[in-house]
Coordinates of C-alpha atoms and ligand atoms in Angstrom, one line a residue:
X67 CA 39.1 23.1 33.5
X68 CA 40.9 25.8 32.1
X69 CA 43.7 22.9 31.3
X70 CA 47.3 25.0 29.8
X71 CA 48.3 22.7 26.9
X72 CA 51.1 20.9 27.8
X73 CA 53.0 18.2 26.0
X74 CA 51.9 16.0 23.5
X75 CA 47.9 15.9 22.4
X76 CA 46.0 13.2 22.6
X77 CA 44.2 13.6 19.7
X78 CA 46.4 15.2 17.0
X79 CA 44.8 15.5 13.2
X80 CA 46.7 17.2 10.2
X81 CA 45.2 18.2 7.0
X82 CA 42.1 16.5 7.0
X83 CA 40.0 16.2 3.6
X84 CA 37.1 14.0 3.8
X85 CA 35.2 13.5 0.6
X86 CA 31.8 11.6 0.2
X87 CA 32.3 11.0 -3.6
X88 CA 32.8 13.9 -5.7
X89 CA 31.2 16.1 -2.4
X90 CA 34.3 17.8 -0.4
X91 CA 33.0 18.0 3.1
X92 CA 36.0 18.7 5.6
X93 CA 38.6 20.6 3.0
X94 CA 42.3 20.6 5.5
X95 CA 41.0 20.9 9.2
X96 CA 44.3 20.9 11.6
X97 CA 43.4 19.9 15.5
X98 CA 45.5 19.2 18.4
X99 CA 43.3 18.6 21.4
X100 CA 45.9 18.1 24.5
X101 CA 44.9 15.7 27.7
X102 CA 42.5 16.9 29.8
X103 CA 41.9 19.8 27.3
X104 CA 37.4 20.5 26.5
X105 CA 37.1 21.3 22.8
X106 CA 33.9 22.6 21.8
X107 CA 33.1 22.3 18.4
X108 CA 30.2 24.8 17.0
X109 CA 29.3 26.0 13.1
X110 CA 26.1 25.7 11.1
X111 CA 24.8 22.6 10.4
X112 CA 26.7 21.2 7.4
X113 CA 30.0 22.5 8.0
X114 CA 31.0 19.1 8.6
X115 CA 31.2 18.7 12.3
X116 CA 29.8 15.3 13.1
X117 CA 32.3 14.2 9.9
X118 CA 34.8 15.3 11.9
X119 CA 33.9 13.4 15.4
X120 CA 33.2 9.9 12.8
X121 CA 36.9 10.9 11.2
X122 CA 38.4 10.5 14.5
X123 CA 37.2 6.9 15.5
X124 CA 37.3 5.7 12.4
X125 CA 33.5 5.7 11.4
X126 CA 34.4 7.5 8.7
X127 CA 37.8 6.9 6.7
X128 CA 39.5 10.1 5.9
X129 CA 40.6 10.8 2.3
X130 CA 43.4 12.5 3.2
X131 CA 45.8 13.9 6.1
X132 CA 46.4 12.1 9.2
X133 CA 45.1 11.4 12.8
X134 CA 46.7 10.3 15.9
X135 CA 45.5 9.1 19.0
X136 CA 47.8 9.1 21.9
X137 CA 51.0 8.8 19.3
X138 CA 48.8 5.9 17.3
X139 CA 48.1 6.9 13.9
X140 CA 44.7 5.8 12.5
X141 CA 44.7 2.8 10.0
X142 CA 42.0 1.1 8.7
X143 CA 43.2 -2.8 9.5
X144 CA 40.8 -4.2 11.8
X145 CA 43.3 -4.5 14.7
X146 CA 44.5 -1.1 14.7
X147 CA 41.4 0.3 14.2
X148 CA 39.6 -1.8 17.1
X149 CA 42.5 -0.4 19.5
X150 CA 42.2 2.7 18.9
X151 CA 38.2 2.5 18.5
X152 CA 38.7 1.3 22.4
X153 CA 40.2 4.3 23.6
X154 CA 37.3 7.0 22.2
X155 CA 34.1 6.7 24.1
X156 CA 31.5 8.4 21.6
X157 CA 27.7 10.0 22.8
X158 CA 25.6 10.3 19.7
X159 CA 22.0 12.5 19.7
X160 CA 20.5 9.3 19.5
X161 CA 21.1 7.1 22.8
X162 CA 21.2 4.3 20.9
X163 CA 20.9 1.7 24.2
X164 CA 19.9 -2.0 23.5
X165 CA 16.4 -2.1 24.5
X166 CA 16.1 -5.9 25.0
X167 CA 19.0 -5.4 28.0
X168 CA 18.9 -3.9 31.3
X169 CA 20.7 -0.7 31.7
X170 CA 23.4 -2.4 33.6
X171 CA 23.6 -5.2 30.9
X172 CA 24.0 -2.1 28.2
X173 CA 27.0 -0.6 30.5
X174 CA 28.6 -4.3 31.0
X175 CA 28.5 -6.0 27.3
X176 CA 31.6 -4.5 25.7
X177 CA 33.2 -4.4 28.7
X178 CA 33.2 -8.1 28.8
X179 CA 33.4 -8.9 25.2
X180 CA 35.8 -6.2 24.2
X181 CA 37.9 -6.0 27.5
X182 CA 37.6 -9.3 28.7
X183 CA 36.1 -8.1 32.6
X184 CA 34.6 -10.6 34.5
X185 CA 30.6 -10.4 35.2
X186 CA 31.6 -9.0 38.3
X187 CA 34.0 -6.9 37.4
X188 CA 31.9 -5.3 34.5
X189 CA 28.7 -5.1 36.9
X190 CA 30.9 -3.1 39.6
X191 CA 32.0 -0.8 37.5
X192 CA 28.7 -0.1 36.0
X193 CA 27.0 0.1 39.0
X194 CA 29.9 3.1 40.0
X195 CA 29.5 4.6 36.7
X196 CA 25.9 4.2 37.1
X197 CA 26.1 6.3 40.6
X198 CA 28.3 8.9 38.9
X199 CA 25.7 9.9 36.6
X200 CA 23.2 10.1 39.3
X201 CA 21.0 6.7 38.2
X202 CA 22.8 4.3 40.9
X203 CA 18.7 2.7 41.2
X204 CA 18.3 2.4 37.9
X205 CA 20.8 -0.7 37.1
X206 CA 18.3 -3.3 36.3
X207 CA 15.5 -1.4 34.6
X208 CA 14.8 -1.4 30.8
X209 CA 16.0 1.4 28.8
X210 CA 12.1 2.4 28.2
X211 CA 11.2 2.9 31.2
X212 CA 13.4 6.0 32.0
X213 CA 13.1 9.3 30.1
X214 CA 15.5 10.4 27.9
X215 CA 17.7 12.8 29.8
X216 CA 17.9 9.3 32.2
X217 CA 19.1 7.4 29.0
X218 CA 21.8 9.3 27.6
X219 CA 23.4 9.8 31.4
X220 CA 23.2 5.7 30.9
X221 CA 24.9 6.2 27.5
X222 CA 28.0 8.3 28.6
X223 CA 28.1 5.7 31.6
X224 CA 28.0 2.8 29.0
X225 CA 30.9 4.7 27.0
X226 CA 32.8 5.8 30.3
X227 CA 33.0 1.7 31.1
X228 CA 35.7 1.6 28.3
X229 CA 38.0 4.1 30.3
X230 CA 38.8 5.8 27.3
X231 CA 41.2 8.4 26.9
X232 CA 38.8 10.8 25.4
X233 CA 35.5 11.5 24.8
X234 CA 33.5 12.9 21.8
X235 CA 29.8 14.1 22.1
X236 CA 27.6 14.7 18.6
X237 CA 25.0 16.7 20.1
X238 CA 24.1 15.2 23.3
X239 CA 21.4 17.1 24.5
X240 CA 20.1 17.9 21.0
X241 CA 17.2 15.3 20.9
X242 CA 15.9 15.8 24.8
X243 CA 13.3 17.6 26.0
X244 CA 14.3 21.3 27.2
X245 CA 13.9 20.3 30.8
X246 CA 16.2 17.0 30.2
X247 CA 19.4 19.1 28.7
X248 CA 20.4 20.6 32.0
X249 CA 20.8 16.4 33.9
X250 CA 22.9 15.1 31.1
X251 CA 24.9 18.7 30.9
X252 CA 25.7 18.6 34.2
X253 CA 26.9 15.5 33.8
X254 CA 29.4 16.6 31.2
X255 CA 30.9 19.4 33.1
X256 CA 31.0 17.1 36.0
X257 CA 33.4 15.0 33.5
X258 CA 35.5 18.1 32.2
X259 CA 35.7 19.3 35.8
X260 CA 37.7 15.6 36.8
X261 CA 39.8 16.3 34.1
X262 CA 38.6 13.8 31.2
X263 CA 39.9 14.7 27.6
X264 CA 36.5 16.0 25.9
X265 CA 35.8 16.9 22.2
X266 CA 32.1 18.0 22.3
X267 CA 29.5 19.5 19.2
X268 CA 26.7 21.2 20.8
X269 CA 24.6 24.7 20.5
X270 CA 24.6 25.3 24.2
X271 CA 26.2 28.2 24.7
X272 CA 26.3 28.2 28.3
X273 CA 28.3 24.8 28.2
X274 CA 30.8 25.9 25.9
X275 CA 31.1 29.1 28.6
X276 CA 31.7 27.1 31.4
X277 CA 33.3 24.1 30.4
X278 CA 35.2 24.8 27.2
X279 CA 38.9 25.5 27.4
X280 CA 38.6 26.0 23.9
X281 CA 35.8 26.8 21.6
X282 CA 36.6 25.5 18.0
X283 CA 33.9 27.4 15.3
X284 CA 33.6 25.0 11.9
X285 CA 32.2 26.6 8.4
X286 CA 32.5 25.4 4.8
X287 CA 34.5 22.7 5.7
X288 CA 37.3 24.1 7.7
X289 CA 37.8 25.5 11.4
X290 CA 37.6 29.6 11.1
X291 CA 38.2 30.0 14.5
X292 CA 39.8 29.2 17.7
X293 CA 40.5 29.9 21.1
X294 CA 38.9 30.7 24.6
X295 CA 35.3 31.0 24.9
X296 CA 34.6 34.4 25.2
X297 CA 37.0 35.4 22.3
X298 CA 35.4 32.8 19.9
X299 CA 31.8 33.3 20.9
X300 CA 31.8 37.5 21.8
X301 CA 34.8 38.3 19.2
X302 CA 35.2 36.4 16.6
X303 CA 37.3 37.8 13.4
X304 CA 36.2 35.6 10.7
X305 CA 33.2 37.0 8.3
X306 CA 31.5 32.8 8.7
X307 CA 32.0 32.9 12.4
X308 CA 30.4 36.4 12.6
X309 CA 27.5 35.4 10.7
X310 CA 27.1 32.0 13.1
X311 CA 27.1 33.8 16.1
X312 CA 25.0 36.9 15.1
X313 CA 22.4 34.0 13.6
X314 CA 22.6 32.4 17.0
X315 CA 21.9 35.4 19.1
X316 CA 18.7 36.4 16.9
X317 CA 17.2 32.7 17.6
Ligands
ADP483 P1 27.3 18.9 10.7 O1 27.5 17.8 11.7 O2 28.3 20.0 11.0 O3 25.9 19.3 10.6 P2 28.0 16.8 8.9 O4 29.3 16.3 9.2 O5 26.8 15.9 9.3 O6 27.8 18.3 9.3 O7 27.8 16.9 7.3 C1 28.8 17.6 6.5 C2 28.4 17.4 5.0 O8 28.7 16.0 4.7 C3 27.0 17.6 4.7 O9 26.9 18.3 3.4 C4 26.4 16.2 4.6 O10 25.3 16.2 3.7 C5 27.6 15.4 4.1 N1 27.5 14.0 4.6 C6 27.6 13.6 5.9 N2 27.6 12.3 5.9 C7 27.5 11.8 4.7 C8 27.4 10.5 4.1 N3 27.4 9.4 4.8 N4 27.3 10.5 2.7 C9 27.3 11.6 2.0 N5 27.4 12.8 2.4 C10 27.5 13.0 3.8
MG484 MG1 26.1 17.0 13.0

């Protein structure tokens, strides 16, 4: 944690607009998230967050501005998209495993079909990724059978088996069970804590706390504020971010 910016980011985006028809949802957002840097992105839901997390691996193509990834700028040709598609792991709300597969035949898949590992190779590293996140016993169950905190630690596995360079997270914890958050959070800080590269939209507080080196707040459209974690959340200037965090407190 608490990573000093330092040389060039990894993820770099200038001037962002992202329109869905005639509907202006991300109106010139600027972001430079540096390696090893933990972004947490908050704002009411709406202000175009998730937009911003597709924007970056491509899910969604911007309509204007630019986006690089580790000095590669984002184009929409198949190749250049699929390379830099390889080096963002994304966690969505919705785990999203193949339930037909065991979870170590979730984790190993694209690392054989898009990285070309061997069986073994892919099954070795799933089964360490799979001890990382605390479920080293759970390699050749079905997704089903483990609850859901269980299945999103085997998502962020599955996404970790890419060795990206960064990871985004929509709302990881949003669709668990209040006793569930606090397995896959730990998790994440584990993550930040070894120094991975993280861009993460969430409503826990208490992650954004401990694990942000930067708290990024996001209302109509744009970023109103920026900067450590307790300026942002206990002293924020902008009239949106006020209202967000005063709505917050009151929940
Ligand atoms: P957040 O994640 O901050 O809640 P989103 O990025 O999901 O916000 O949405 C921002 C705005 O973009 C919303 O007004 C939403 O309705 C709109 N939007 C998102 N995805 C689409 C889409 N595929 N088509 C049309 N509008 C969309
Ligand atoms: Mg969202």
């Amino acid at each position: 944690m608490s990573t000093t910016p330092q040389g060039q980011p990894l993820v770099s985006m200038r001037g962002i607009v992202k329109r869905f028809g005639e509907n202006v949802v991300l109106d010139g957002v600027d972001l430079d998230v540096f390696p090893g840097e933990v972004v947490v992105l908050i704002g009411p839901s709406g202000a175009g967050k998730s937009t911003l997390l597709r924007c970056i691996n491509g899910l969604e193509r911007i309509s204007g501005g630019t986006i690089e990834v580790d000095g590669d700028q984002l184009s929409y040709q198949e190749s250049a998209i699929n390379k830099i598609r390889s080096r963002i792991g994304m966690v969505f709300q919705s785990f999203n495993l193949f339930p037909h597969m065991t979870v170590a035949q979730n984790i190993t898949m694209a690392q054989r079909d898009v990285l070309g590992r061997s069986a073994d190779d892919a099954r070795r590293r799933a089964v360490e990724l799979l001890d990382r996140v605390g479920l080293a016993e759970k390699a050749d169950a079905y997704p089903d059978s483990l609850s859901g905190g269980q299945q999103q630690r085997v998502a962020i596995a599955r996404a970790l088996a890419m060795d990206p360079a960064v990871m985004l997270f929509d709302e990881p914890t949003s669709a668990l069970d209040p006793e569930l958050v606090g397995e896959v959070l730990h998790v994440m800080r584990e993550l930040a804590d070894e120094g991975m590269t993280m861009i993460v939209v969430t409503h826990e507080m208490r992650f954004a706390r401990r694990a942000a080196d930067r708290v990024v707040l996001m209302a109509d459209k744009q970023i109103v504020e920026e900067g450590p974690p307790e300026q942002v959340l206990d002293h924020p200037t902008s009239e949106r971010g006020q209202a967000f965090l005063r709505q917050l407190s009151e929940e």
